[in-house]
Structures are given as structure tokens and as C-alpha cells.
Short mmCIF file of C-alpha atoms in Angstrom, two decimals:
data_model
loop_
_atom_site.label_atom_id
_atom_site.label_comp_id
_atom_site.label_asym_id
_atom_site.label_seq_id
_atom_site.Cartn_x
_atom_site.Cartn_y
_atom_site.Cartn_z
CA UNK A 1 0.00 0.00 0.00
CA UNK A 2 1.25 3.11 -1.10
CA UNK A 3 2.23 6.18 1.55
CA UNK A 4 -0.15 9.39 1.15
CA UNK A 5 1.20 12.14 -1.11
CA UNK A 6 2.50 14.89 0.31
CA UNK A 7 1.60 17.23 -2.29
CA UNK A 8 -2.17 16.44 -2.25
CA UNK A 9 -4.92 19.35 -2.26
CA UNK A 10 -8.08 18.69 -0.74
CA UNK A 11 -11.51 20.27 -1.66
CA UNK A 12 -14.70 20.20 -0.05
CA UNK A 13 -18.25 20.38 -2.06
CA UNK A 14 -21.18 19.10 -0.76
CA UNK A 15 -23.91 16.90 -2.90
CA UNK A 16 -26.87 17.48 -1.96
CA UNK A 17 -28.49 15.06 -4.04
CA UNK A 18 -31.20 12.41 -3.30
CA UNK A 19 -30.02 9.29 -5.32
CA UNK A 20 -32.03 6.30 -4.65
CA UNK A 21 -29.12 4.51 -6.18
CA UNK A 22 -30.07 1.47 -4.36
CA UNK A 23 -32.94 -1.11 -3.80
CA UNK A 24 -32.64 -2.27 0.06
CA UNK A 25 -35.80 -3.68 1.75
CA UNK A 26 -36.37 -1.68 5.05
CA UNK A 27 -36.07 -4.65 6.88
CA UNK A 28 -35.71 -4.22 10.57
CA UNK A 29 -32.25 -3.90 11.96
CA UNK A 30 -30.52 -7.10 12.88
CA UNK A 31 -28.06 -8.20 16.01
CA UNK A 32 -24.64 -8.14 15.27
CA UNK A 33 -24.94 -11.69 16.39
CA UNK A 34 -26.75 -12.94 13.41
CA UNK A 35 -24.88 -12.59 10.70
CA UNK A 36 -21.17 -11.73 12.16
CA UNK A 37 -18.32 -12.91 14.82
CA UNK A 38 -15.73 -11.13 16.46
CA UNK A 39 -12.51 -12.59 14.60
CA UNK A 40 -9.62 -10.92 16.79
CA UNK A 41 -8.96 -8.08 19.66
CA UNK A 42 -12.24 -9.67 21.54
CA UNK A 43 -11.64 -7.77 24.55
CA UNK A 44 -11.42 -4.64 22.35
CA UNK A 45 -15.48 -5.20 21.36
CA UNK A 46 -18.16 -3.58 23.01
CA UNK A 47 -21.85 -4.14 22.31
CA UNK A 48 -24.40 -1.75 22.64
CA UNK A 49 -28.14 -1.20 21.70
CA UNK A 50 -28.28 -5.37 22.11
CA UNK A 51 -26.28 -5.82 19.77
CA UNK A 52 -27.29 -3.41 17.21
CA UNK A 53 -24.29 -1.45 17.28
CA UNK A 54 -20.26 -2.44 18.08
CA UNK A 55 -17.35 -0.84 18.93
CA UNK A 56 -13.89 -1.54 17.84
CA UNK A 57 -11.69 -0.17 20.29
CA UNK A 58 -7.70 0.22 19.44
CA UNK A 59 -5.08 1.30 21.91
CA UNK A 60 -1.13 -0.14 22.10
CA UNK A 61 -2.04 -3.29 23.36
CA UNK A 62 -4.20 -4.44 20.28
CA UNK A 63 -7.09 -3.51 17.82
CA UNK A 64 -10.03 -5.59 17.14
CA UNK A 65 -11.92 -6.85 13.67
CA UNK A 66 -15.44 -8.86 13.08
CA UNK A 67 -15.96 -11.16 9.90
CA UNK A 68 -19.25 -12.18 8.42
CA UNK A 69 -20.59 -16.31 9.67
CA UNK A 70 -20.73 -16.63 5.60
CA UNK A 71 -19.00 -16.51 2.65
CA UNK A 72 -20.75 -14.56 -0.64
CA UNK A 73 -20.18 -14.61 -4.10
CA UNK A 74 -22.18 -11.80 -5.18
CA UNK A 75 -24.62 -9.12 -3.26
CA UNK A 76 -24.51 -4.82 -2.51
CA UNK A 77 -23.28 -4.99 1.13
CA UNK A 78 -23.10 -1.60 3.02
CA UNK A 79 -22.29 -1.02 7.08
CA UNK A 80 -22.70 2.11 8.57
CA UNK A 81 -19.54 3.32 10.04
CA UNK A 82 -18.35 6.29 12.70
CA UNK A 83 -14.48 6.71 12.65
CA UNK A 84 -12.85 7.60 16.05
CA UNK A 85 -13.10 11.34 16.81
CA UNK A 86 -10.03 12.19 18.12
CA UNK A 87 -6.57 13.14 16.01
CA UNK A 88 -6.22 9.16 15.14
CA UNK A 89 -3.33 9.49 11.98
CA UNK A 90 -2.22 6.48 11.51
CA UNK A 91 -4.88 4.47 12.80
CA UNK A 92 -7.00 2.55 10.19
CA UNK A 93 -11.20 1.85 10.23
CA UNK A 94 -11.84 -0.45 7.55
CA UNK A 95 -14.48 -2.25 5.71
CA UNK A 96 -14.17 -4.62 3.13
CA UNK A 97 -14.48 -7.62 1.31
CA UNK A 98 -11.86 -10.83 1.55
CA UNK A 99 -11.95 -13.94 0.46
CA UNK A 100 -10.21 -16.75 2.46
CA UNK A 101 -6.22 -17.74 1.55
CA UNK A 102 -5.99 -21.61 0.58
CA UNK A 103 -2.09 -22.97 0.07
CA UNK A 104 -3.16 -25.59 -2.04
CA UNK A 105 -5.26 -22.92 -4.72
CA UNK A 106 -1.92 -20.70 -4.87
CA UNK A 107 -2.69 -18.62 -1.66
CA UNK A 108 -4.30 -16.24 -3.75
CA UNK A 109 -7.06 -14.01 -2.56
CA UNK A 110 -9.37 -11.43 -3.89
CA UNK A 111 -10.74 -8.37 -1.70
CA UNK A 112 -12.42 -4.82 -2.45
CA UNK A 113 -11.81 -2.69 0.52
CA UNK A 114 -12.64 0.69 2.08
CA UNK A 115 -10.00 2.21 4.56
CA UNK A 116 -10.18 5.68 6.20
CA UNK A 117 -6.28 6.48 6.13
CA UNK A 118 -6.00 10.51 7.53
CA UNK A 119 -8.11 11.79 10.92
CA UNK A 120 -7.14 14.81 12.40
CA UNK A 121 -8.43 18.18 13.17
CA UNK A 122 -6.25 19.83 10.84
CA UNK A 123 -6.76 17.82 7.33
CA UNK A 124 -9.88 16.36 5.56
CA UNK A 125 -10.64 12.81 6.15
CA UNK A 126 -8.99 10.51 3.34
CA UNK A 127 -11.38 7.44 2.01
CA UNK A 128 -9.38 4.71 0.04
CA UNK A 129 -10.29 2.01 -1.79
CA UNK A 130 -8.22 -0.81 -3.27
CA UNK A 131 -9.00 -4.44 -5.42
CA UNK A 132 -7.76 -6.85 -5.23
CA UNK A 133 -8.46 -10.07 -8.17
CA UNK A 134 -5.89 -12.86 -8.40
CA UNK A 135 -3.79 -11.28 -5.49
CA UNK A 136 -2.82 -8.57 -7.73
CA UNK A 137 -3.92 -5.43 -6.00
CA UNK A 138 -1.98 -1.89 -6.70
CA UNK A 139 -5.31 -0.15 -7.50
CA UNK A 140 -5.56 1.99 -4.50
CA UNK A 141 -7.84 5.45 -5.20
CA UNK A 142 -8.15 8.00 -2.41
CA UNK A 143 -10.46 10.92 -1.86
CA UNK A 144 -11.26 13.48 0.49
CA UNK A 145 -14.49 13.53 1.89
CA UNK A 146 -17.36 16.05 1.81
CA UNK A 147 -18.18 15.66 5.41
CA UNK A 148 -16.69 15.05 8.58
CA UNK A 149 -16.83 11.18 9.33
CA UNK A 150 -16.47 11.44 12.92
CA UNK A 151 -19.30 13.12 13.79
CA UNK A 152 -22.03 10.83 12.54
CA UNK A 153 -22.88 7.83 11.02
CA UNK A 154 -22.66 6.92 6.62
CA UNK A 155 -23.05 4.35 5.10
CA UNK A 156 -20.39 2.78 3.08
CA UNK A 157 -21.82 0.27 0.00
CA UNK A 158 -20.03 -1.86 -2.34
CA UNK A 159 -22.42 -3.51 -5.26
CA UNK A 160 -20.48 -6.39 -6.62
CA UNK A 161 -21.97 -8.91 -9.36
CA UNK A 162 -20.30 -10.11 -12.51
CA UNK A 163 -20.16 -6.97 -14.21
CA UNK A 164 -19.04 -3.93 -12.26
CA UNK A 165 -17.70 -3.05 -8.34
CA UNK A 166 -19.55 0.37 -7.43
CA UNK A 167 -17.90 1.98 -4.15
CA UNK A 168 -21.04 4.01 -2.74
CA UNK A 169 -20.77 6.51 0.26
CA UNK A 170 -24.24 7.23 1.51
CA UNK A 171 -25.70 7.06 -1.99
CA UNK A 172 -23.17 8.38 -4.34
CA UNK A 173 -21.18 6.23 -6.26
CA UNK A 174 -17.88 7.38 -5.88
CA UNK A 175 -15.64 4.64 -7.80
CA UNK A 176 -16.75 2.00 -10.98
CA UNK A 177 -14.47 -1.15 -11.45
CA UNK A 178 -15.57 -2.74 -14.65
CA UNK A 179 -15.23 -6.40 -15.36
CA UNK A 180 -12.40 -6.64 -18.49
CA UNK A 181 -11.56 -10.46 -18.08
CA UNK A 182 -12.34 -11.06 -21.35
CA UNK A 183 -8.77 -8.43 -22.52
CA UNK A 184 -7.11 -10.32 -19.26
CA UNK A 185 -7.93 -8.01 -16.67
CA UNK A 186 -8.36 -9.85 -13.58
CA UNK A 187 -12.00 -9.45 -11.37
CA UNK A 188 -12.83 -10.70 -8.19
CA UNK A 189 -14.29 -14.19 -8.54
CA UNK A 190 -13.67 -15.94 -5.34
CA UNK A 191 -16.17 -16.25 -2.17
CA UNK A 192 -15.80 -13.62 -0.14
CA UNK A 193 -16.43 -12.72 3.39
CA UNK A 194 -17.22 -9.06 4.88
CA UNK A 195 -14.95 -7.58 6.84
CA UNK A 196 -14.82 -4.44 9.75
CA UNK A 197 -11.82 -3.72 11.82
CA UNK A 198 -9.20 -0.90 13.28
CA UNK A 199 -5.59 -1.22 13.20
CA UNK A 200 -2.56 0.00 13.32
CA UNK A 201 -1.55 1.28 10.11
CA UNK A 202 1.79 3.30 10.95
CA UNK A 203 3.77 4.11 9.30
CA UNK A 204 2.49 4.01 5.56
CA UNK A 205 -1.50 5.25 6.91
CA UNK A 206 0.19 8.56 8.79
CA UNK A 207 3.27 9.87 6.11
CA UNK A 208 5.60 8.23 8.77
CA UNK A 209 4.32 9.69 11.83
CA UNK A 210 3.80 7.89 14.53
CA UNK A 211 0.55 7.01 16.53
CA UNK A 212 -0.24 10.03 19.19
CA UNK A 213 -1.05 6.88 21.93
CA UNK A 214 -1.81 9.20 24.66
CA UNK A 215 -4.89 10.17 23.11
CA UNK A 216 -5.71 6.32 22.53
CA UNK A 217 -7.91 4.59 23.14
CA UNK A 218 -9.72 5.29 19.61
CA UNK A 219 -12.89 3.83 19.02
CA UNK A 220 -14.52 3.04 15.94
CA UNK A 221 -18.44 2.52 15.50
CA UNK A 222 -20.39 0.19 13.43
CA UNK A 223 -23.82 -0.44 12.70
CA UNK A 224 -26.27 -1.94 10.44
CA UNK A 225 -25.76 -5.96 10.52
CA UNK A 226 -28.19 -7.15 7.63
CA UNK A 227 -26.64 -8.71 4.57
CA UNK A 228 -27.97 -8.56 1.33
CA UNK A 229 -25.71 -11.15 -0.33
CA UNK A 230 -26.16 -14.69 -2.21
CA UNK A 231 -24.11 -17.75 -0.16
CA UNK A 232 -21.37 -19.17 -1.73
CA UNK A 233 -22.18 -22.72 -0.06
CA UNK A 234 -25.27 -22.80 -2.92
CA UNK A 235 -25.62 -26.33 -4.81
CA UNK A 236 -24.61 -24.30 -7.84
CA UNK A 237 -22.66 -20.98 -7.10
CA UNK A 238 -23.75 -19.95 -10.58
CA UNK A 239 -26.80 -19.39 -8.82
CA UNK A 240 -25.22 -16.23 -7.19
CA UNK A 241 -25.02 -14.71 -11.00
CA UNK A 242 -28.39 -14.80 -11.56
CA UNK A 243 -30.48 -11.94 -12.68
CA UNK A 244 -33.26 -13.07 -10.42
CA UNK A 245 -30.91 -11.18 -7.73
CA UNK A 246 -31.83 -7.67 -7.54
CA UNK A 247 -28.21 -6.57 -7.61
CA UNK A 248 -27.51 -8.62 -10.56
CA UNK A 249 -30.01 -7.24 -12.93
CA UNK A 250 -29.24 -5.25 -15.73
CA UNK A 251 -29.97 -1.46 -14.38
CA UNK A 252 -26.91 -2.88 -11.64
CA UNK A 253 -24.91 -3.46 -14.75
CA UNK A 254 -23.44 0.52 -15.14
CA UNK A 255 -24.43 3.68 -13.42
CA UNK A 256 -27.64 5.13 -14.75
CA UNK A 257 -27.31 9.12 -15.76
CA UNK A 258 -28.52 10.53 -12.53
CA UNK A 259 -25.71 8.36 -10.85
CA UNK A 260 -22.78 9.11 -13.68
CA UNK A 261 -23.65 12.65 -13.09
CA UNK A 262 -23.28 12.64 -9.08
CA UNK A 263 -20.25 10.11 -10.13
CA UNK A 264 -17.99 13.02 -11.68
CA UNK A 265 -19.01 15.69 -9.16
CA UNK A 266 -17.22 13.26 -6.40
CA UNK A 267 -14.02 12.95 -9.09
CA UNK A 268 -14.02 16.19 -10.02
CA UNK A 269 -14.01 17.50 -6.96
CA UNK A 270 -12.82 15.35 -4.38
CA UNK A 271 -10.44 12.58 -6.12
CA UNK A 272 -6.70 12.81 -4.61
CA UNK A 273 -5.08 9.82 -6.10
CA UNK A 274 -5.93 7.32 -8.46
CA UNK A 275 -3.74 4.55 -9.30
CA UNK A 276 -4.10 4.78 -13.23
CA UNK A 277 -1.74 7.99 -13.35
CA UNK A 278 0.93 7.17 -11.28
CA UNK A 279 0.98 3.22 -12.54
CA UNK A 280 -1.37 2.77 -15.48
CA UNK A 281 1.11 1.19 -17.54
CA UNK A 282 0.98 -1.93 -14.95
CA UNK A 283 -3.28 -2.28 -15.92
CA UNK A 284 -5.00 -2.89 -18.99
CA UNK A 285 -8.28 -1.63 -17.62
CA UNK A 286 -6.30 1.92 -17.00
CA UNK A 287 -6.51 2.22 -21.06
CA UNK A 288 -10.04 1.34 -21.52
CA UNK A 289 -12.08 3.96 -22.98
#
């Protein structure tokens, strides 16, 4: 993972726009319990609201992460997340995607993550995303966010089926990873589990600064614990391609206008590194038109 740029300007412009991007039921919120276990860092969990919301707690004896009970092959999962709200450089909230590791596939792994890299009182809040396909990653894009992620809860989405990854904050699509496997561009494939955690990320998350650990511990806050996903463990994982899926129909195959629109406001205005001009000649999908 690369170290943040130095030379990176940050600009702040609201959207104030009503998406509807996408289709959840309103189902009633679910216990942590359900669908998720604590992974690592168990003493650094707290529970609250029965279960409806958790805390990962990180100080300089540990962090903490949580894994989904199942594995997925396609789905739009979200989780609404609350960084730590003191000057935490260095330290890492992340969501994500991961499939596991096996030694006798290759050890090779797939995973589309979020990861807040920058909190401080002094800079905007950097969001960056990365995937992974084939354990060939390198295709980290940051941006600086439009609001201040410590203060409340968003949601963070990614929509993943067999044609496109769409990175949503709130409702705004704010990155588009095509599938190009057919001109050898590698796409997540594997069964993947979801993913929440804080860590310590120093010294490539803070520009080589170190961790201020007297103002630890730094808490991070998660909610919303339904899944909208189809189970790998299916007779057929084929199944989990089907356009029966809500997520896998064809308006979920590309961003409509209103969403293409709101899509280039956030890269206009808010993109601070993107991995196709510092090493585009490393990915074909970098010279896709």
C-alpha cells in the first residue's frame, strides 16, 4: 500500500443530491450476532443497543476486527460506520471484502476494501479504496471527503456482481471497477467474506508519523448488521449470478445518468489519487475507454 502524497490538495463540495441509487428492503435492523463474529482483539469489542451497534476499540495493546458467519459470491453490502473522533493518523477503520487464503489454490485471494487512512483536526478525512483479483492489487484510489466522518454515522456500500464493483458513500457512487476479463484483466471471482476492523496502520497510513497513543484509546463505530448477499455454499454458485438477484439485474450493470452525473461531481471535486496515473502502464483496464 502506497504512503499518502504529500503534495495532495483537498476540496470540499457538498452533494446534496437524493439518489435512490439502491434497492434495500427496510427490513428491521438485525443483532450483530446474526450474521457476524468477532474474529480478533475480543476484549477490544463492546456491544451496545443489544447488539445493534459495536465498537472496535484500538489502543497499544491491540485492535479488534469482526468477519461475516458466511461466505458470498455476489450481493450490494453496506455497514454504517463512525471513525474515532479524536486526532487518530495512523490508525485505520476499515471495511471490506476478503476472500479466504488456501495454500493448495496458490494462496491467492481477492478483496475490495474501504480504509479511512487521515483523521485529524487539521486535514480532511482521506477514504481509500483498493481491489484486489488474483492477489494482484496496486489499485488503491483515495479521496477526500465532503463531510466530517467522525461526527455521525454513513453508510459505506459496495455492489459487486459479474459486471461492475460500485464503491457508494451514503448514496453516491464514488468509484466503478468494470469487469475486463475477457482483454485479461483480472476481477474478483472468489467467495468472499465481509470484513470491519481498526488497526494500526503506521507508518504508511500517517506519512511516517507515529501514533499520538496518549490520546488512545480510539474507538470506531459500526452499525447496520443485515446482509444482502447470495451464499457461496449454494448447490450451484452460478446461482449467485443470476439476474433473479436484484443486484444482478441489468440497471446494476453501469451507473444510470442521474448516478454518472453525481459520479464526476465526487471525481471532479474530491479525487486525490488514483492509481491509473501514477501506474497505469501496470493495468489494462487503465486504457479502456
Amino acid at each position: 500500500m502506497a504512503p499518502l502524497h504529500k503534495q495532495q490538495k483537498f476540496f470540499f463540495v457538498p452533494l446534496f443530491m437524493a439518489l435512490n441509487i439502491i434497492y434495500v428492503s427496510k427490513a428491521v435492523d438485525v443483532s450483530f450476532q446474526q450474521n457476524y463474529k468477532v474474529v480478533w482483539g475480543k476484549h477490544h469489542v463492546f456491544f451496545l443497543d443489544h447488539g445493534r451497534e459495536v465498537q472496535l476499540l484500538i489502543d497499544r495493546a491491540s485492535g479488534a476486527g469482526f468477519r461475516s458467519k458466511l461466505d458470498y459470491a455476489s450481493g450490494f453490502f453496506q455497514m454504517k460506520i463512525k471513525i474515532p473522533n479524536k486526532d487518530s493518523r495512523g490508525v485505520v477503520t476499515a471495511f471490506y471484502l476478503t476472500s479466504t487464503v488456501y495454500k493448495h489454490l496458490g494462496a491467492k485471494h481477492d478483496e475490495i476494501d474501504f480504509e479511512f487512512l487521515v483523521g485529524n483536526n487539521r486535514e480532511p478525512y482521506v477514504l481509500q479504496t483498493n481491489v484486489f483479483a488474483n492477489d494482484e492489487g496496486g489499485r488503491e484510489q483515495r479521496l477526500s471527503l465532503w463531510f466530517d466522518p467522525t461526527i455521525d454515522f454513513h453508510t459505506y456500500g459496495i455492489l459487486w456482481n459479474q459486471h461492475q464493483i460500485v464503491f457508494y458513500v451514503d448514496e453516491t457512487p464514488i468509484r466503478v471497477f468494470k469487469n475486463n476479463s475477457k482483454m485479461g484483466v483480472s476481477f474478483p471471482s472468489r467467495e468472499m467474506h465481509i470484513t470491519g476492523s481498526i488497526w494500526n496502520g503506521e507508518p504508511w497510513a500517517s506519512n511516517g508519523k507515529r501514533i499520538e497513543w496518549k490520546k488512545a484509546p480510539f474507538r470506531a463505530h459500526f452499525q447496520g448488521f443485515n446482509v444482502h448477499g447470495c451464499q457461496s455454499h449454494k448447490p450451484n454458485r452460478y446461482f449467485c449470478y443470476s439476474p433473479h438477484l436484484w443486484w444482478n439485474d441489468q440497471k446494476h450493470w453501469k451507473l444510470n445518468p442521474q448516478q454518472q452525473r453525481a459520479y464526476e461531481i465526487v471525481r471532479n471535486k474530491h479525487l486525490l489519487y488514483d492509481y491509473c496515473s501514477d501506474r497505469g502502464q501496470l493495468h489494462k483496464e487503465c486504457h479502456v475507454i
